[in-house]
């Protein structure tokens, strides 16, 4: 036994989960800043450590089992341990984990995406949504010959520092609506980088057009999540806004990137298929990896030719040690193959049932708020109406509403639900009975929240 492992608590067992979350967190705090390696998981006083899962049920190190409505932030379209996916992963793990050679799996997954997504003729794979967006920006710059990038104020596209800017600006920072200030998301972000970003508000066609026209000679790419602001906010883009964005970018010869890292779950042909609008480039991730790390950029052969090596040095150099690794490619191919049009329809029906039930729960408990749903994504919002853009989302978020939203997450956990940001991400593993159980649990949590209870571990 190494010196290091002999220091571990004797009853620790990551497979059986014999040590409680509180004890695990104490160990984590000693070796990771604040005890975390993923800020999304920050929970007071400590996170629930996962031990195992089955279908839509996840069990923590304290022996509590909950219905998983997070699905690893919208990546597990089949919930946990889908038999066909697990069997494929197990077989591939004994055959070949990774190699500096391509495998047929990457062709199979690329063929599947090309067949489904009308705007995608060719694909390149990466290992995360962040990396996909980084490569898409490089591709758009090389193709357009212009370096600036435009995005929504409040838009989220992963951890690339250019795209993180102005993800969560405050009123004191954000400046004039007609000319929003670009605000660094991290201390130390160079001003030269921030100067490369241009912002426009969601759902304001005139403002978007004016902004892009003003910067047309410098902006090479616009990136947008075609569903709306960002995952978890429930703030949607009006279809006519996305349509106008497509027309404006085409007119100004700006590469339009749809970030479909999570929104590809919006339909068999992605959210773009539902909208009937084709971007120049599409970035993907999450669900297309079947539960393993993945990212992808796809688009027309013409735009994707910036990656081509046939005529010597490519315009954009792309490689990566784990790029196209057979584990993610195989898991993704099998998981996506199981997502037939019928499977997407069933997920949409699940979302509608949940939306109806959660709306009823709000009504029955006389709680201010409303529920929004798109396919497999349902959000419980404690605001009087759906905000149209980031600034309205921010200003509607009074301290009382923010406190209710925070307490609800904890009370939902106490009532047997694993939920983040009051967002319910569907999966094929969730049955009608689980949906109904969830509606009852949310109703109980709302009653407790109104009584002023503070939830688990508070
Ligand atoms: C729209 C969008 N783009 C990009 C990302 C980043 O993906 P990843 O976490 O795989 O880097 C996310 C993650 O939530 C996302 O929602």
XYZ file of C-alpha atoms and ligand atoms in Angstrom:
474
model
C 0.000 0.000 0.000
C 1.400 3.401 -0.950
C 1.990 6.059 1.657
C -0.798 8.093 0.088
C -3.508 5.444 0.152
C -2.640 4.492 3.739
C -3.668 8.043 4.675
C -7.191 7.482 3.437
C -10.004 6.918 5.892
C -10.103 3.130 6.517
C -13.822 2.830 5.728
C -13.522 4.675 2.395
C -14.850 2.769 -0.606
C -15.630 4.659 -3.818
C -17.588 1.659 -5.146
C -19.674 0.796 -2.092
C -19.898 4.320 -0.719
C -19.330 3.387 2.884
C -18.139 6.874 3.800
C -20.672 9.718 4.050
C -20.546 12.857 1.893
C -19.484 15.087 4.804
C -16.402 12.975 5.511
C -15.504 12.771 1.818
C -15.797 16.539 1.504
C -13.365 17.063 4.387
C -10.799 14.976 2.497
C -11.561 16.828 -0.734
C -10.999 20.220 0.918
C -7.458 19.226 1.782
C -6.467 18.407 -1.791
C -8.677 20.554 -4.084
C -9.379 24.303 -3.817
C -12.486 24.565 -1.613
C -12.900 20.809 -2.094
C -14.171 21.001 -5.675
C -12.975 20.306 -9.189
C -16.247 21.430 -10.844
C -17.946 24.604 -9.643
C -21.358 23.559 -10.940
C -21.476 21.127 -8.002
C -20.932 23.671 -5.228
C -23.539 22.927 -2.546
C -23.700 24.078 1.058
C -22.562 22.660 3.396
C -21.175 19.979 1.056
C -22.161 18.165 -2.147
C -23.831 14.759 -2.204
C -21.129 12.386 -3.465
C -22.468 9.939 -6.057
C -21.781 6.241 -5.643
C -23.924 4.408 -8.167
C -26.965 4.807 -10.365
C -29.547 2.764 -12.178
C -31.759 4.146 -14.941
C -33.124 7.429 -13.599
C -32.163 6.767 -9.976
C -28.902 7.964 -8.450
C -27.619 6.983 -5.018
C -25.247 9.077 -2.928
C -22.602 8.220 -0.364
C -25.150 8.761 2.420
C -27.369 6.011 1.034
C -30.009 8.408 -0.342
C -31.539 7.553 -3.725
C -33.125 10.298 -5.835
C -34.679 10.674 -9.279
C -31.977 12.219 -11.441
C -33.365 15.238 -13.317
C -29.926 16.682 -14.038
C -28.563 13.816 -16.173
C -25.059 15.197 -15.934
C -26.167 18.561 -17.129
C -28.152 17.302 -20.098
C -25.610 14.791 -21.376
C -27.246 11.486 -20.320
C -30.146 11.197 -22.742
C -30.812 7.597 -21.586
C -30.191 8.215 -17.904
C -27.652 5.924 -16.276
C -26.293 2.526 -17.235
C -28.275 2.056 -20.444
C -27.638 -1.609 -21.141
C -26.681 -1.279 -24.834
C -24.317 1.630 -24.099
C -22.668 -0.044 -21.101
C -22.179 -3.327 -22.991
C -20.572 -1.461 -25.894
C -18.284 0.469 -23.550
C -17.282 -2.714 -21.699
C -16.531 -4.591 -24.919
C -14.591 -1.658 -26.370
C -12.653 -1.171 -23.106
C -11.295 -4.709 -23.345
C -10.575 -4.292 -27.047
C -8.989 -0.835 -27.285
C -9.181 2.189 -24.968
C -7.357 4.668 -27.147
C -4.622 4.711 -29.726
C -2.792 7.015 -32.088
C -4.778 5.429 -34.908
C -8.335 6.173 -36.004
C -11.099 3.591 -35.548
C -14.274 2.876 -37.487
C -16.332 4.214 -34.553
C -15.543 7.831 -35.468
C -16.810 7.255 -39.012
C -20.014 5.649 -37.710
C -20.758 8.581 -35.377
C -19.880 11.152 -38.057
C -22.122 9.357 -40.595
C -25.008 9.365 -38.106
C -24.679 13.116 -37.446
C -24.309 13.959 -41.142
C -27.382 11.880 -42.002
C -29.525 13.638 -39.358
C -28.430 17.262 -39.385
C -29.121 18.993 -42.674
C -26.469 21.724 -42.270
C -23.745 19.216 -41.395
C -21.874 17.596 -44.295
C -18.619 17.006 -42.430
C -17.633 16.672 -38.781
C -14.554 16.978 -36.562
C -14.536 15.569 -33.024
C -13.153 17.029 -29.791
C -13.486 16.187 -26.088
C -15.883 18.811 -24.705
C -18.362 21.454 -25.725
C -15.872 24.119 -24.684
C -13.290 22.711 -27.080
C -15.888 22.437 -29.859
C -16.707 26.144 -29.542
C -13.018 27.058 -29.435
C -12.413 25.146 -32.689
C -15.558 26.539 -34.321
C -14.356 30.091 -33.622
C -10.954 29.251 -35.122
C -12.697 27.783 -38.189
C -14.976 30.813 -38.576
C -12.044 33.226 -38.302
C -10.034 31.306 -40.881
C -12.997 31.095 -43.255
C -14.147 34.723 -42.940
C -10.749 36.354 -42.505
C -12.156 38.436 -39.622
C -11.210 37.988 -35.980
C -14.049 39.444 -33.867
C -16.829 37.301 -32.473
C -20.373 38.323 -31.548
C -22.564 36.623 -28.971
C -25.549 37.294 -26.737
C -25.073 39.235 -23.552
C -25.594 36.514 -20.917
C -24.907 33.701 -23.394
C -23.006 30.624 -22.156
C -20.723 28.622 -24.412
C -18.314 26.871 -22.047
C -15.004 27.941 -20.563
C -13.119 29.535 -23.478
C -12.324 32.928 -21.928
C -13.401 34.918 -24.999
C -16.870 33.337 -24.931
C -17.169 33.443 -21.134
C -17.024 37.246 -21.105
C -20.331 38.921 -20.181
C -21.900 35.622 -19.181
C -23.026 37.051 -15.843
C -22.520 40.847 -15.862
C -24.177 42.962 -13.147
C -26.139 46.183 -13.765
C -23.179 48.152 -12.419
C -21.014 46.600 -15.132
C -23.168 46.095 -18.203
C -23.295 49.642 -19.646
C -25.719 50.995 -22.259
C -28.191 48.602 -23.837
C -27.270 49.850 -27.328
C -23.571 49.305 -26.665
C -23.067 46.760 -23.846
C -19.707 46.676 -22.042
C -17.748 43.443 -22.429
C -17.065 42.174 -18.908
C -14.346 39.636 -18.106
C -15.610 36.506 -16.357
C -12.261 35.830 -14.674
C -9.703 38.080 -13.067
C -6.703 38.531 -15.344
C -8.480 38.192 -18.710
C -6.486 40.377 -21.120
C -8.252 43.493 -22.416
C -6.954 42.633 -25.891
C -9.114 39.490 -25.776
C -12.216 41.346 -24.551
C -11.759 43.781 -27.444
C -12.438 40.837 -29.776
C -15.995 40.345 -28.469
C -19.164 42.157 -29.540
C -22.465 41.757 -27.653
C -26.112 42.021 -28.560
C -29.287 41.315 -26.558
C -31.561 38.313 -27.087
C -34.843 38.838 -28.971
C -34.160 42.412 -30.092
C -33.940 42.135 -33.874
C -33.282 45.828 -34.545
C -30.485 45.984 -31.964
C -28.898 42.768 -33.243
C -28.951 44.017 -36.840
C -27.581 47.455 -35.924
C -24.762 45.880 -33.881
C -23.703 43.426 -36.572
C -23.901 46.053 -39.306
C -21.776 48.442 -37.238
C -19.068 45.783 -36.748
C -19.508 43.927 -40.055
C -15.992 44.580 -41.321
C -14.430 43.008 -38.190
C -16.856 40.294 -37.044
C -16.176 36.839 -38.520
C -18.507 34.758 -36.353
C -21.748 34.925 -34.398
C -22.305 32.157 -31.885
C -25.703 31.459 -30.361
C -27.563 28.672 -28.612
C -30.629 28.437 -30.891
C -32.863 27.685 -27.886
C -32.027 30.951 -26.152
C -29.928 32.498 -23.441
C -28.320 29.565 -21.665
C -29.064 26.170 -20.206
C -31.060 26.421 -16.992
C -32.439 29.938 -17.489
C -35.586 29.005 -19.438
C -35.142 32.241 -21.426
C -35.986 31.360 -25.024
C -35.150 32.887 -28.369
C -38.165 33.793 -30.457
C -37.941 31.824 -33.741
C -38.237 35.090 -35.707
C -35.137 36.378 -33.881
C -33.090 33.345 -34.960
C -34.490 33.703 -38.473
C -33.458 37.371 -38.607
C -30.014 36.444 -37.271
C -29.618 33.883 -40.068
C -30.597 36.477 -42.701
C -28.375 39.210 -41.267
C -25.277 37.009 -40.920
C -25.765 35.654 -44.453
C -26.061 39.200 -45.815
C -22.938 40.366 -43.944
C -20.970 37.160 -44.744
C -20.513 36.374 -41.054
C -20.223 32.676 -40.120
C -23.245 31.712 -38.003
C -22.455 29.081 -35.373
C -25.298 27.283 -33.621
C -24.043 26.017 -30.272
C -26.118 22.840 -30.042
C -23.971 21.350 -27.274
C -27.107 20.691 -25.231
C -29.863 21.786 -27.619
C -29.233 18.950 -30.064
C -31.558 17.029 -27.733
C -34.326 19.347 -29.002
C -35.241 16.892 -31.755
C -34.059 14.104 -34.069
C -32.430 16.731 -36.308
C -31.478 19.009 -33.427
C -33.079 22.315 -32.487
C -32.099 23.596 -35.940
C -34.249 20.838 -37.437
C -37.209 21.937 -35.310
C -36.662 25.563 -36.356
C -35.977 24.747 -40.004
C -32.969 27.081 -39.966
C -29.462 26.067 -41.044
C -26.342 27.614 -39.503
C -22.910 27.567 -41.171
C -21.341 25.629 -38.312
C -22.850 23.554 -35.514
C -21.115 22.670 -32.291
C -22.179 19.568 -30.400
C -21.291 17.707 -27.214
C -22.960 16.174 -24.163
C -25.556 13.646 -25.462
C -23.574 12.636 -28.574
C -20.960 11.023 -26.287
C -23.415 8.575 -24.704
C -22.200 9.640 -21.239
C -18.487 9.927 -22.059
C -16.586 13.178 -22.816
C -17.079 14.530 -26.325
C -17.370 17.612 -28.505
C -17.881 18.072 -32.239
C -17.925 20.752 -34.913
C -19.893 20.188 -38.089
C -20.837 22.210 -41.140
C -20.820 22.426 -44.910
C -17.868 20.843 -46.703
C -16.899 24.320 -47.830
C -16.559 25.833 -44.350
C -15.144 22.613 -42.903
C -12.425 22.653 -45.596
C -10.441 24.967 -43.276
C -9.457 21.734 -41.469
C -8.442 20.009 -44.697
C -4.829 18.800 -44.970
C -4.996 17.829 -48.644
C -3.280 20.949 -49.958
C -0.489 21.123 -47.423
C -0.802 23.090 -44.172
C -4.446 23.405 -43.122
C -5.896 26.826 -42.342
C -6.856 25.518 -38.899
C -4.685 22.885 -37.243
C -6.661 20.400 -35.196
C -5.458 17.349 -33.315
C -5.558 16.285 -29.631
C -4.424 13.208 -27.693
C -7.931 11.917 -26.980
C -9.632 13.328 -30.062
C -11.855 10.702 -31.672
C -11.102 8.257 -28.848
C -12.947 4.998 -29.546
C -14.656 4.869 -26.123
C -16.562 8.143 -26.584
C -17.191 7.460 -30.266
C -18.625 3.972 -29.581
C -20.760 5.048 -26.600
C -22.003 8.054 -28.542
C -22.855 6.067 -31.643
C -24.887 3.484 -29.724
C -26.674 6.069 -27.546
C -27.540 8.221 -30.577
C -28.679 5.224 -32.639
C -31.245 4.468 -29.920
C -32.581 8.037 -30.191
C -35.083 7.410 -32.978
C -37.769 9.967 -33.936
C -40.187 7.998 -31.691
C -37.771 8.276 -28.769
C -37.638 12.062 -29.226
C -41.442 12.211 -29.365
C -41.688 10.207 -26.149
C -39.260 12.621 -24.451
C -41.355 15.578 -25.587
C -44.507 13.936 -24.170
C -42.662 13.360 -20.887
C -41.721 17.061 -20.790
C -45.305 18.146 -21.473
C -46.672 15.973 -18.664
C -44.093 17.412 -16.297
C -44.809 20.984 -17.395
C -48.517 20.513 -16.783
C -47.945 18.918 -13.378
C -45.453 21.508 -12.176
C -47.783 24.318 -13.280
C -50.507 22.636 -11.223
C -48.132 22.425 -8.245
C -47.471 26.170 -8.446
C -51.193 26.884 -8.677
C -52.158 24.513 -5.840
C -49.541 25.987 -3.516
C -50.314 29.587 -4.586
C -46.674 30.150 -5.487
C -45.744 32.962 -7.865
C -43.992 31.523 -10.879
C -44.483 29.584 -14.068
C -43.128 26.618 -15.967
C -41.574 26.607 -19.418
C -40.863 23.542 -21.506
C -39.077 22.682 -24.736
C -38.998 18.985 -25.538
C -37.031 17.232 -22.820
C -36.142 20.455 -20.965
C -38.488 21.929 -18.353
C -37.765 24.915 -16.109
C -39.561 25.974 -12.952
C -39.211 29.764 -12.804
C -40.133 31.897 -9.813
C -40.625 35.012 -11.917
C -43.979 36.552 -12.924
C -43.352 35.968 -16.628
C -40.620 34.598 -18.884
C -37.856 37.202 -19.293
C -37.035 38.194 -22.878
C -33.318 38.700 -22.368
C -30.456 38.601 -19.872
C -31.110 42.036 -18.350
C -34.744 41.250 -17.676
C -33.783 37.876 -16.215
C -31.369 39.633 -13.888
C -33.740 42.377 -12.769
C -36.643 39.960 -12.211
C -34.422 37.961 -9.884
C -35.230 39.741 -6.585
C -33.441 38.477 -3.436
C -36.716 36.824 -2.309
C -37.154 34.941 -5.591
C -33.479 33.946 -5.654
C -33.764 32.664 -2.079
C -36.876 30.637 -2.932
C -35.106 29.121 -5.957
C -32.097 28.168 -3.798
C -34.229 26.675 -1.036
C -36.341 24.761 -3.549
C -33.285 22.965 -4.877
C -32.449 21.752 -1.365
C -36.041 20.925 -0.473
C -36.382 18.985 -3.735
C -33.298 16.983 -2.697
C -34.923 16.283 0.670
C -38.026 15.088 -1.210
C -36.071 12.631 -3.356
C -35.180 14.662 -6.454
C -31.752 15.441 -7.874
C -32.319 18.837 -9.514
C -30.058 21.782 -10.369
C -31.290 25.354 -10.860
C -34.899 24.095 -10.777
C -34.329 22.666 -14.230
C -35.674 19.228 -15.134
C -33.744 17.483 -17.894
C -35.615 14.482 -19.222
C -34.194 11.102 -20.154
C -35.563 7.943 -21.733
C -35.063 6.209 -18.361
C -37.763 8.309 -16.650
C -41.201 6.642 -16.635
C -44.639 8.253 -16.343
C -44.715 7.060 -12.715
C -41.423 8.886 -12.044
C -42.848 12.062 -13.587
C -45.908 11.847 -11.345
C -43.721 11.124 -8.304
C -41.710 14.207 -9.214
C -44.791 16.423 -9.423
C -45.877 15.234 -5.951
C -42.373 15.797 -4.557
C -42.214 19.339 -5.991
C -45.658 20.100 -4.521
C -44.440 18.977 -1.080
C -41.238 20.982 -1.480
C -43.195 24.115 -2.444
C -45.407 23.740 0.648
C -42.297 23.449 2.827
C -40.638 26.386 1.078
C -43.683 28.556 1.755
C -43.508 27.545 5.417
C -39.998 28.985 5.377
C -38.183 25.683 5.646
C -34.666 25.755 4.362
C -34.060 22.322 2.914
C -31.443 19.680 3.473
C -28.259 20.311 5.285
C -29.021 23.982 5.875
C -24.624 25.777 -24.739
C -23.390 25.174 -24.142
N -22.230 25.288 -24.809
C -21.089 24.765 -24.335
C -21.059 24.112 -23.123
C -19.760 23.564 -22.610
O -19.697 22.187 -22.766
P -18.627 21.359 -21.885
O -19.068 21.494 -20.464
O -18.692 19.968 -22.427
O -17.300 21.997 -22.116
C -22.251 23.970 -22.389
C -22.237 23.292 -21.089
O -23.174 23.307 -20.322
C -23.448 24.522 -22.907
O -24.601 24.450 -22.244
